[in-house]
Coordinates of C-alpha atoms in Angstrom, one line a residue:
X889 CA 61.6 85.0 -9.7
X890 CA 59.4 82.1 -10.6
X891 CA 56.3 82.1 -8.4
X892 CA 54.9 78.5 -7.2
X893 CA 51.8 77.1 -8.4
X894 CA 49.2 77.5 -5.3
X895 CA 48.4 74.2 -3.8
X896 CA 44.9 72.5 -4.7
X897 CA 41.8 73.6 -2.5
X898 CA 40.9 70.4 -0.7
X899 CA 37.9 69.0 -2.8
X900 CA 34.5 69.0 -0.3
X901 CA 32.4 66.3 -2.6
X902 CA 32.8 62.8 -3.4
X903 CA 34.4 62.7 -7.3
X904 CA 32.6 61.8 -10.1
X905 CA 33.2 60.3 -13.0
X906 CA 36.4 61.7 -15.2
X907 CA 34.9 62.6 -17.8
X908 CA 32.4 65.5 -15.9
X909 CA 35.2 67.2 -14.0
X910 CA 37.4 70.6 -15.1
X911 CA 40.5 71.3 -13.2
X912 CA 42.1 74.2 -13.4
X913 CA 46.2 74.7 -12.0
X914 CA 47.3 77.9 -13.7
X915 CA 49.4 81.0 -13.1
X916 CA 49.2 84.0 -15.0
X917 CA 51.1 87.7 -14.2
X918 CA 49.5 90.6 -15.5
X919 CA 51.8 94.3 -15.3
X920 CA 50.3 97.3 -13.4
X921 CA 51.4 100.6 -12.4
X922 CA 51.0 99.8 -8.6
X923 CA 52.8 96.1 -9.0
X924 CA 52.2 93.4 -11.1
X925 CA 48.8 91.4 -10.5
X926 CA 49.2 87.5 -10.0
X927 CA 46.3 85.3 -11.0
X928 CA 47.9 81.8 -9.4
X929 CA 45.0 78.8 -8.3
X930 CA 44.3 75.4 -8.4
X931 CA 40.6 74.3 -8.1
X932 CA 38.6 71.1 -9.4
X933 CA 35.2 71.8 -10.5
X934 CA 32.8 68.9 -10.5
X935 CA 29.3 68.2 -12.7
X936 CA 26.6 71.5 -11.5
X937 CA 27.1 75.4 -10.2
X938 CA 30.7 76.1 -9.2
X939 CA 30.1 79.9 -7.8
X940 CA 33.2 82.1 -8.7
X941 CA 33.0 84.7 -5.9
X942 CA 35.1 88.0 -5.2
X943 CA 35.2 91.3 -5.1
X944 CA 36.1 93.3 -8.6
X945 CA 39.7 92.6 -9.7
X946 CA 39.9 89.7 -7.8
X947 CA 40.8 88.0 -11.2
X948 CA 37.2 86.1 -12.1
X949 CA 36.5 86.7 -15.6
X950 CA 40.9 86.5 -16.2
X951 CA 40.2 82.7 -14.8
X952 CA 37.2 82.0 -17.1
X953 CA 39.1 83.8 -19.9
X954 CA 42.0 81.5 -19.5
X955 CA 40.0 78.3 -19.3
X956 CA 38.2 79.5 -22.5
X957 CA 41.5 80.0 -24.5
X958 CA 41.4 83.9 -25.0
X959 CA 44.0 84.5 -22.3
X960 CA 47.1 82.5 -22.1
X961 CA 48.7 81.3 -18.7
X962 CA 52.1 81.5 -18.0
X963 CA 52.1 78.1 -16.5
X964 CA 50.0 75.3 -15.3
X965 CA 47.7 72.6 -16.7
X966 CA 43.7 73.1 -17.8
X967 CA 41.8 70.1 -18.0
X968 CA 38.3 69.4 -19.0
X969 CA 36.5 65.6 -18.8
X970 CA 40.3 63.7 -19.0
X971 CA 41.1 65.8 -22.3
X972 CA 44.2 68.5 -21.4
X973 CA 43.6 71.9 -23.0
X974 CA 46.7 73.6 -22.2
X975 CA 50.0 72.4 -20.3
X976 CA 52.7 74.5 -20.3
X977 CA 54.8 71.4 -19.5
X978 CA 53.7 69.6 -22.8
X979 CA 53.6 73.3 -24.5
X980 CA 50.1 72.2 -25.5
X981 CA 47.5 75.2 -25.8
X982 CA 44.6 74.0 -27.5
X983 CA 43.0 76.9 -29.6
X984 CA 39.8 78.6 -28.2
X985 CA 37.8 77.9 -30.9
X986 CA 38.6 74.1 -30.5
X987 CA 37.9 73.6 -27.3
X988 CA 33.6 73.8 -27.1
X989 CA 33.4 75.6 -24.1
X990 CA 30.1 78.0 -23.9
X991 CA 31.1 81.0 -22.6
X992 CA 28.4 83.7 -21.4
X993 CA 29.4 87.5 -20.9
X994 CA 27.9 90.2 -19.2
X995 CA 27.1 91.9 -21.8
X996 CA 25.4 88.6 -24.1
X997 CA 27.5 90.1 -27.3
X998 CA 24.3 88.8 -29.1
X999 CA 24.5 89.2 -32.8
X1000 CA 22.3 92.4 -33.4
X1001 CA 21.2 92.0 -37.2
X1002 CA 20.3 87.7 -36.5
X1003 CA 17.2 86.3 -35.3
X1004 CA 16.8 84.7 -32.2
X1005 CA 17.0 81.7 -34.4
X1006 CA 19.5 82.5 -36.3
X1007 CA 21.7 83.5 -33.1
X1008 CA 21.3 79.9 -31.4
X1009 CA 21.9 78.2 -34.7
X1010 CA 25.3 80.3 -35.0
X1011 CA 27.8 78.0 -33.7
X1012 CA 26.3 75.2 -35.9
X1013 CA 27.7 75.8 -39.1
X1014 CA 29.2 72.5 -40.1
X1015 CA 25.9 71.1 -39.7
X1016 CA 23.3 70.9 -42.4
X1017 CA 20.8 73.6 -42.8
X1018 CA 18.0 70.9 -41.4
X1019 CA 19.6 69.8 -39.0
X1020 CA 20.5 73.6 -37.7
X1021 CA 17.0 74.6 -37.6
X1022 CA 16.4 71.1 -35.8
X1023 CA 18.8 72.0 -33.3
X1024 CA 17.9 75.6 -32.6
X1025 CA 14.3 75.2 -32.6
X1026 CA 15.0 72.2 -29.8
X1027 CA 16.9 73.9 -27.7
X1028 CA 15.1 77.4 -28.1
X1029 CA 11.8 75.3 -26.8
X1030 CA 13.9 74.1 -23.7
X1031 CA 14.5 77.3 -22.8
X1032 CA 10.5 78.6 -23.5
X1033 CA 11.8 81.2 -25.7
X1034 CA 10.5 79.0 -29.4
X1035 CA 7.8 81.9 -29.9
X1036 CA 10.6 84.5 -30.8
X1037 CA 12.4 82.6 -33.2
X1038 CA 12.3 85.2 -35.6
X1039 CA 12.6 88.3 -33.7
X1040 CA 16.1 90.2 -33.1
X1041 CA 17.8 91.2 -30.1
X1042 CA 16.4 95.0 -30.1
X1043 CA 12.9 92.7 -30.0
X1044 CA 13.1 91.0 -27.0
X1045 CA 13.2 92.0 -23.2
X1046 CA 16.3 91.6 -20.8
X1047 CA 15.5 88.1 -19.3
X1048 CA 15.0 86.7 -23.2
X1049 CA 18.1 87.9 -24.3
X1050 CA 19.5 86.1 -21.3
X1051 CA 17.9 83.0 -22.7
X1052 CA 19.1 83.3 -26.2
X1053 CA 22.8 83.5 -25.0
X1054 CA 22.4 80.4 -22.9
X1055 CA 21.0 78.8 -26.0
X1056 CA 23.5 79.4 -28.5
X1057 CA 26.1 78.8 -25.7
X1058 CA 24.1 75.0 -24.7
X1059 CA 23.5 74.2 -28.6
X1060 CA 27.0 72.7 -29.5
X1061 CA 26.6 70.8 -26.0
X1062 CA 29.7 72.1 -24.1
X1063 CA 32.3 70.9 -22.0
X1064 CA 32.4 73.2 -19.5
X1065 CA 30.1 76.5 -19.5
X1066 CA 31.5 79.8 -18.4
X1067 CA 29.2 82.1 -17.1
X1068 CA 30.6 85.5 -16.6
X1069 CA 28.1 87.9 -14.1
X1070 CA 24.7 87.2 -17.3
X1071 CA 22.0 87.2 -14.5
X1072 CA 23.2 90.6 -13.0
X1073 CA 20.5 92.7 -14.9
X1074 CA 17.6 90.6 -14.4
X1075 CA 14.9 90.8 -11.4
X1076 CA 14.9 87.6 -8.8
X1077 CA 12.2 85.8 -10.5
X1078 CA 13.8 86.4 -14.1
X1079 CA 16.5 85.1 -12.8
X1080 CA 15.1 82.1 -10.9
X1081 CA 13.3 81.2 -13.8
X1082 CA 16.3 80.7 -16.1
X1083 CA 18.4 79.0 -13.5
X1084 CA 15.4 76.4 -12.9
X1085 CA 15.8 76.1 -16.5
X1086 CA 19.9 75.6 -16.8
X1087 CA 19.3 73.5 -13.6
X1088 CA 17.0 71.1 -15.9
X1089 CA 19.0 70.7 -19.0
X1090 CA 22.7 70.0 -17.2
X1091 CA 20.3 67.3 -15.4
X1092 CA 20.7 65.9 -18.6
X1093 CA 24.2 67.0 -19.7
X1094 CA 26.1 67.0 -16.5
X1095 CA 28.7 69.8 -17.3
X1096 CA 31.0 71.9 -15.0
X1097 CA 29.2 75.5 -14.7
X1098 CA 31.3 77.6 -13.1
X1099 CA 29.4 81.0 -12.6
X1100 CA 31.3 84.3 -11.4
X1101 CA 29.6 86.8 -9.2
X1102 CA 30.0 88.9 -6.4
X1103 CA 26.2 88.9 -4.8
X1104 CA 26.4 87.1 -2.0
X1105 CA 22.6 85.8 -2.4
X1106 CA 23.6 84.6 -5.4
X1107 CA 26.2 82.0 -4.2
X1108 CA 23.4 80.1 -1.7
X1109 CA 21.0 80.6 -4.7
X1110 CA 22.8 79.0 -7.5
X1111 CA 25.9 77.2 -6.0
X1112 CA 26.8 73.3 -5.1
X1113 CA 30.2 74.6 -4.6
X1114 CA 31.8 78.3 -4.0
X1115 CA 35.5 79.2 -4.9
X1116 CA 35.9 82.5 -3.3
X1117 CA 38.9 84.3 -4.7
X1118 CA 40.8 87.4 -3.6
X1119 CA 44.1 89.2 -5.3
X1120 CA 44.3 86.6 -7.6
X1121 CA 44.3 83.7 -5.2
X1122 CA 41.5 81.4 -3.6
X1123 CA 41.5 81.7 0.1
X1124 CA 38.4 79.5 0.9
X1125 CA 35.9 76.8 -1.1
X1126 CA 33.5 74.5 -0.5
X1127 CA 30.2 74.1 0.3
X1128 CA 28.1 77.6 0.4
X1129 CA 26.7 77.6 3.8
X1130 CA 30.2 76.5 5.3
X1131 CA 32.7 79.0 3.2
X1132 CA 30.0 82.0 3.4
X1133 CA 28.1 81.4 7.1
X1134 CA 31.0 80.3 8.9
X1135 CA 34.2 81.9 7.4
X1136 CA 37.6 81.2 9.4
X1137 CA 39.8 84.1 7.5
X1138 CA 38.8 87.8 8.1
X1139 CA 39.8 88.2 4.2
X1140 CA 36.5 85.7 3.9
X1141 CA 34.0 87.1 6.3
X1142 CA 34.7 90.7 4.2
X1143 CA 34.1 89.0 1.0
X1144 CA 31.3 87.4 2.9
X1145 CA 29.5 90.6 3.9
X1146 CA 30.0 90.4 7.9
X1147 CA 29.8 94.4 8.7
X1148 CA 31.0 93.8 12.0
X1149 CA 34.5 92.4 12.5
X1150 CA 36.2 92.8 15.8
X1151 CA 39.1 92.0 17.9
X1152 CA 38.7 90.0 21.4
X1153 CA 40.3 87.6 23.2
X1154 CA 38.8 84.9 25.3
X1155 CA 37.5 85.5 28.7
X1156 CA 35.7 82.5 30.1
X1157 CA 35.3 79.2 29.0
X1158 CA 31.7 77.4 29.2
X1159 CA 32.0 74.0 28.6
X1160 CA 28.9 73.1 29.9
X1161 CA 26.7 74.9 27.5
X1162 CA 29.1 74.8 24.5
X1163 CA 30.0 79.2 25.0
X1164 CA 32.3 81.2 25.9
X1165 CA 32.8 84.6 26.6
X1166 CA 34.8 86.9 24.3
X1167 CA 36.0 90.5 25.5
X1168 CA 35.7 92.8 22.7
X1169 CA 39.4 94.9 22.8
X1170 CA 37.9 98.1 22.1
X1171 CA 35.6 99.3 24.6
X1172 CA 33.7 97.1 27.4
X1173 CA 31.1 94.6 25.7
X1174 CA 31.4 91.4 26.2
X1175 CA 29.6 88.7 24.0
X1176 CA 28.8 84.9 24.6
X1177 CA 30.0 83.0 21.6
X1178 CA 30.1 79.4 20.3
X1179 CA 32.8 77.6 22.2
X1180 CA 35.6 76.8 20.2
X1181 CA 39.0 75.4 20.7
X1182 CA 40.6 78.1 22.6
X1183 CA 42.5 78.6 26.0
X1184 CA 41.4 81.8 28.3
X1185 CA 43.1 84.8 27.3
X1186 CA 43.8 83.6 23.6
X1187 CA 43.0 86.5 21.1
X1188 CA 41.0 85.8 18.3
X1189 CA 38.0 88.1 15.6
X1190 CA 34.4 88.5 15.4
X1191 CA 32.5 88.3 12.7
X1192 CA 29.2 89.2 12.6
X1193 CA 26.8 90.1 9.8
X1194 CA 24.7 93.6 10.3
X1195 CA 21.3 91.5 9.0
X1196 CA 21.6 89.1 11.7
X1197 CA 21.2 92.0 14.7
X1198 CA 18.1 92.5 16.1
X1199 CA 17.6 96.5 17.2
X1200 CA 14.9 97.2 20.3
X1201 CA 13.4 100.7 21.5
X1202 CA 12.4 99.5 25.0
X1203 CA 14.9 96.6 26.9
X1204 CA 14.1 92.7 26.2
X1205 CA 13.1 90.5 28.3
X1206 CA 12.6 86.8 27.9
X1207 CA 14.7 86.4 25.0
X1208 CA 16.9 82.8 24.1
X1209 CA 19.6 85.2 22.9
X1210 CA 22.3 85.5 25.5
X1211 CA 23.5 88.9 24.4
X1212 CA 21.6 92.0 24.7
X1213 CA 23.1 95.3 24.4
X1214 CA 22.2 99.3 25.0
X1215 CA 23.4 101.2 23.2
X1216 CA 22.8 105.0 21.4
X1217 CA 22.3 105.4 17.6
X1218 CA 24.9 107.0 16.3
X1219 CA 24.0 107.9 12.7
X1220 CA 21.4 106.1 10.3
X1221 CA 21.6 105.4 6.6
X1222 CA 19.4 104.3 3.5
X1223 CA 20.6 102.2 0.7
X1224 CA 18.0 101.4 -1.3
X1225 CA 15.1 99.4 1.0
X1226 CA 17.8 98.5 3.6
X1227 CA 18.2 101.0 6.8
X1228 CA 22.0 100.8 8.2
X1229 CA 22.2 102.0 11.5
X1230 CA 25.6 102.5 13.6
X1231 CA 25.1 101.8 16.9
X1232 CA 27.4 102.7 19.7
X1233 CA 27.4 99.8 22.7
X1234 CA 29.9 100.5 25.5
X1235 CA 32.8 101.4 23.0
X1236 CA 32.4 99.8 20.5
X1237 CA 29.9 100.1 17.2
X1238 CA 27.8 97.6 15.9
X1239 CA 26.2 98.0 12.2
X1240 CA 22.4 97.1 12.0
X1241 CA 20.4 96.3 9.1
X1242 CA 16.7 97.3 9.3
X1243 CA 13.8 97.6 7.1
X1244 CA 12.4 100.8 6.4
X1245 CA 9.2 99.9 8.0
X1246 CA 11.3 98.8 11.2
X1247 CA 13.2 102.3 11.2
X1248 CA 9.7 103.9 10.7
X1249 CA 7.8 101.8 13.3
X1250 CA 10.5 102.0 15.9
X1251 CA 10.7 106.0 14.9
X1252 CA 14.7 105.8 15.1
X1253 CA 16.6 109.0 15.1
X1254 CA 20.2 109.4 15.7
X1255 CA 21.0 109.9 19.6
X1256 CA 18.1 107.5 20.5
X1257 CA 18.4 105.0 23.3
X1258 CA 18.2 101.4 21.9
X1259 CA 19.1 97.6 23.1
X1260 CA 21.4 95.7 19.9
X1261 CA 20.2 91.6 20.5
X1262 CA 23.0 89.4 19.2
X1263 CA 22.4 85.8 19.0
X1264 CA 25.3 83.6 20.3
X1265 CA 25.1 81.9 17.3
X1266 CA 25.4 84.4 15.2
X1267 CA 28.7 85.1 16.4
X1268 CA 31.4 83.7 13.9
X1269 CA 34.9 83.0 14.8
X1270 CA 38.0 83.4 13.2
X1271 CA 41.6 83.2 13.9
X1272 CA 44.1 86.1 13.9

């Protein structure tokens, strides 16, 4: 049966120019012992950071590998700045090496036995030795990685591979630059760094980057735009803050890292003050929420992220938030520097996010007495 082509994500910037914009409108099936997997979008991606986001095997690096020519869609139509690089209507498919699109793995797939030099200046080979070494040496200096011209891979640390990679990828000046997870490794300001740095030189280039990850700082760090997919489809994009702060599909606020999803239908309506109140369906809380367009009794979810939840040893008082809640601590747990702590309110459990220093400070133990403070604002609403 032949699947439809998904219909294009409504665009959330003004256009620009033609000749700066990739669009992608592609379908590609993939076999697999539980079912086949169907990769089917349509996205436009504009000049600056397009954040790929999804969990693993949400079909990412399959979309980058198509747009790059080393996987072949079943249908659909890539373009990049006006030029078509595959349509299955025109049986065009423009050969990967053809269509100067940089490309950035995980894993760098750096040349081991070639200098940094030598690396960057790799994709150059048509030109003249001279005007190689011109080439590298400029855009090694861009990236403040000139000094190690002449050292190898096994030479350099993490964060200067990182840079040699973008180099050779940014030397042939690109259409489009894939980047597929590269800054996964490095520490924040590793990885700051070398974004400032990208940041400067598509100032100057004004390319589609479209950068795939699944860390959600990443996508506010890095992105003018997010295309969140899931199962091979996009279910949300636009602008960070509104597709990651404020999702309106539960599918989103997962991906989005809200801990604390719940059912609950609408109790009161405050017009007045711009809240309502929301009965949570299992167990007796009751939380005041943004108002939205809603009638009384309508069901509808919660989202709310565990960071967001404020934990107290002793009852509030004097607080702007409207929702304050005791509760018992159920269980705690460390991952790494963050404290997760399942607290049981009236029914229902809440997941907090603490510092160690707060769990230490606040001595929490499981079966302690505690107040969760919820924000109305920090409520998130989605439909059912």
């Amino acid at each position: 049966m032949k699947v439809p082509l998904a219909p294009p994500a409504a665009p959330s910037m003004s256009p620009l120019p033609i000749s700066s914009d990739l669009e992608v409108r592609i379908r590609k099936r993939f076999p697999h012992p539980e079912g086949s997997f169907l990769l089917n979008v349509h996205f436009r991606a504009l000049a600056g950071f397009t954040i790929l986001f999804g969990a693993s095997g949400a079909g990412k690096t399959t979309l980058l590998d198509c747009i790059a020519g080393l996987v072949d869609p079943d249908d659909g139509r890539i373009v990049v700045g006006g030029e078509d690089f595959y349509d299955a209507e025109k049986k065009l498919n423009v050969a990967a090496w053809k269509r100067n699109i940089g490309y950035v793995h995980q894993d760098l797939a750096l040349f081991p036995h070639l200098t940094a030099e030598e690396n960057v200046a790799y994709g150059l080979r048509k030109l003249s030795r001279a005007e190689r070494q011109t080439s590298s040496r400029e855009m090694l200096q861009a990236f403040h990685i000139e000094h190690l011209r002449d050292r190898k891979p096994a030479q350099i640390s993490g964060g200067e591979r990182q840079r040699v990679a973008l180099a050779r990828s940014l030397v042939t000046e690109p259409r489009a630059l894939l980047l597929d997870e590269p800054l996964s490794a490095l520490d924040r300001p590793t990885k700051s760094s070398l974004v400032g740095d990208l940041r400067e030189w598509n100032q100057n280039h004004r390319v589609p980057i479209l950068f795939v990850t699944h860390n959600g700082e990443e996508v506010f760090a890095l992105g003018d735009e997010v295309v969140m997919l899931d199962g091979g489809k996009i279910v949300a994009q636009g602008p960070p803050h509104d597709v990651m702060r404020a999702p309106r599909l539960e599918t989103v606020a997962n991906l989005a890292g809200f801990e604390n999803i719940f059912d609950a239908s609408v109790r009161a309506l405050h017009e007045a003050r711009g809240t309502m109140t929301c009965h949570l369906r299992k167990g007796t809380v009751e939380l005041e929420t943004p108002l939205v367009r809603a009638e009384v009794g309508s069901l509808l979810r919660v989202g709310i992220q565990a960071g967001d939840l404020l934990l107290a040893t002793e009852e509030p008082h004097g607080l702007s938030a409207r929702n304050i809640l005791p509760g018992t601590i159920r269980r705690l747990a460390q991952r790494d520097v963050i404290v997760a702590a399942i607290i049981e309110c009236g029914g229902t459990d809440f997941e907090v996010h603490l510092t160690l220093a707060a769990r230490d400070a606040l001595q929490l133990s499981p079966g302690k007495a505690v107040w969760v403070v919820v924000k109305t604002h920090s409520c998130h609403l989605m439909g059912i």
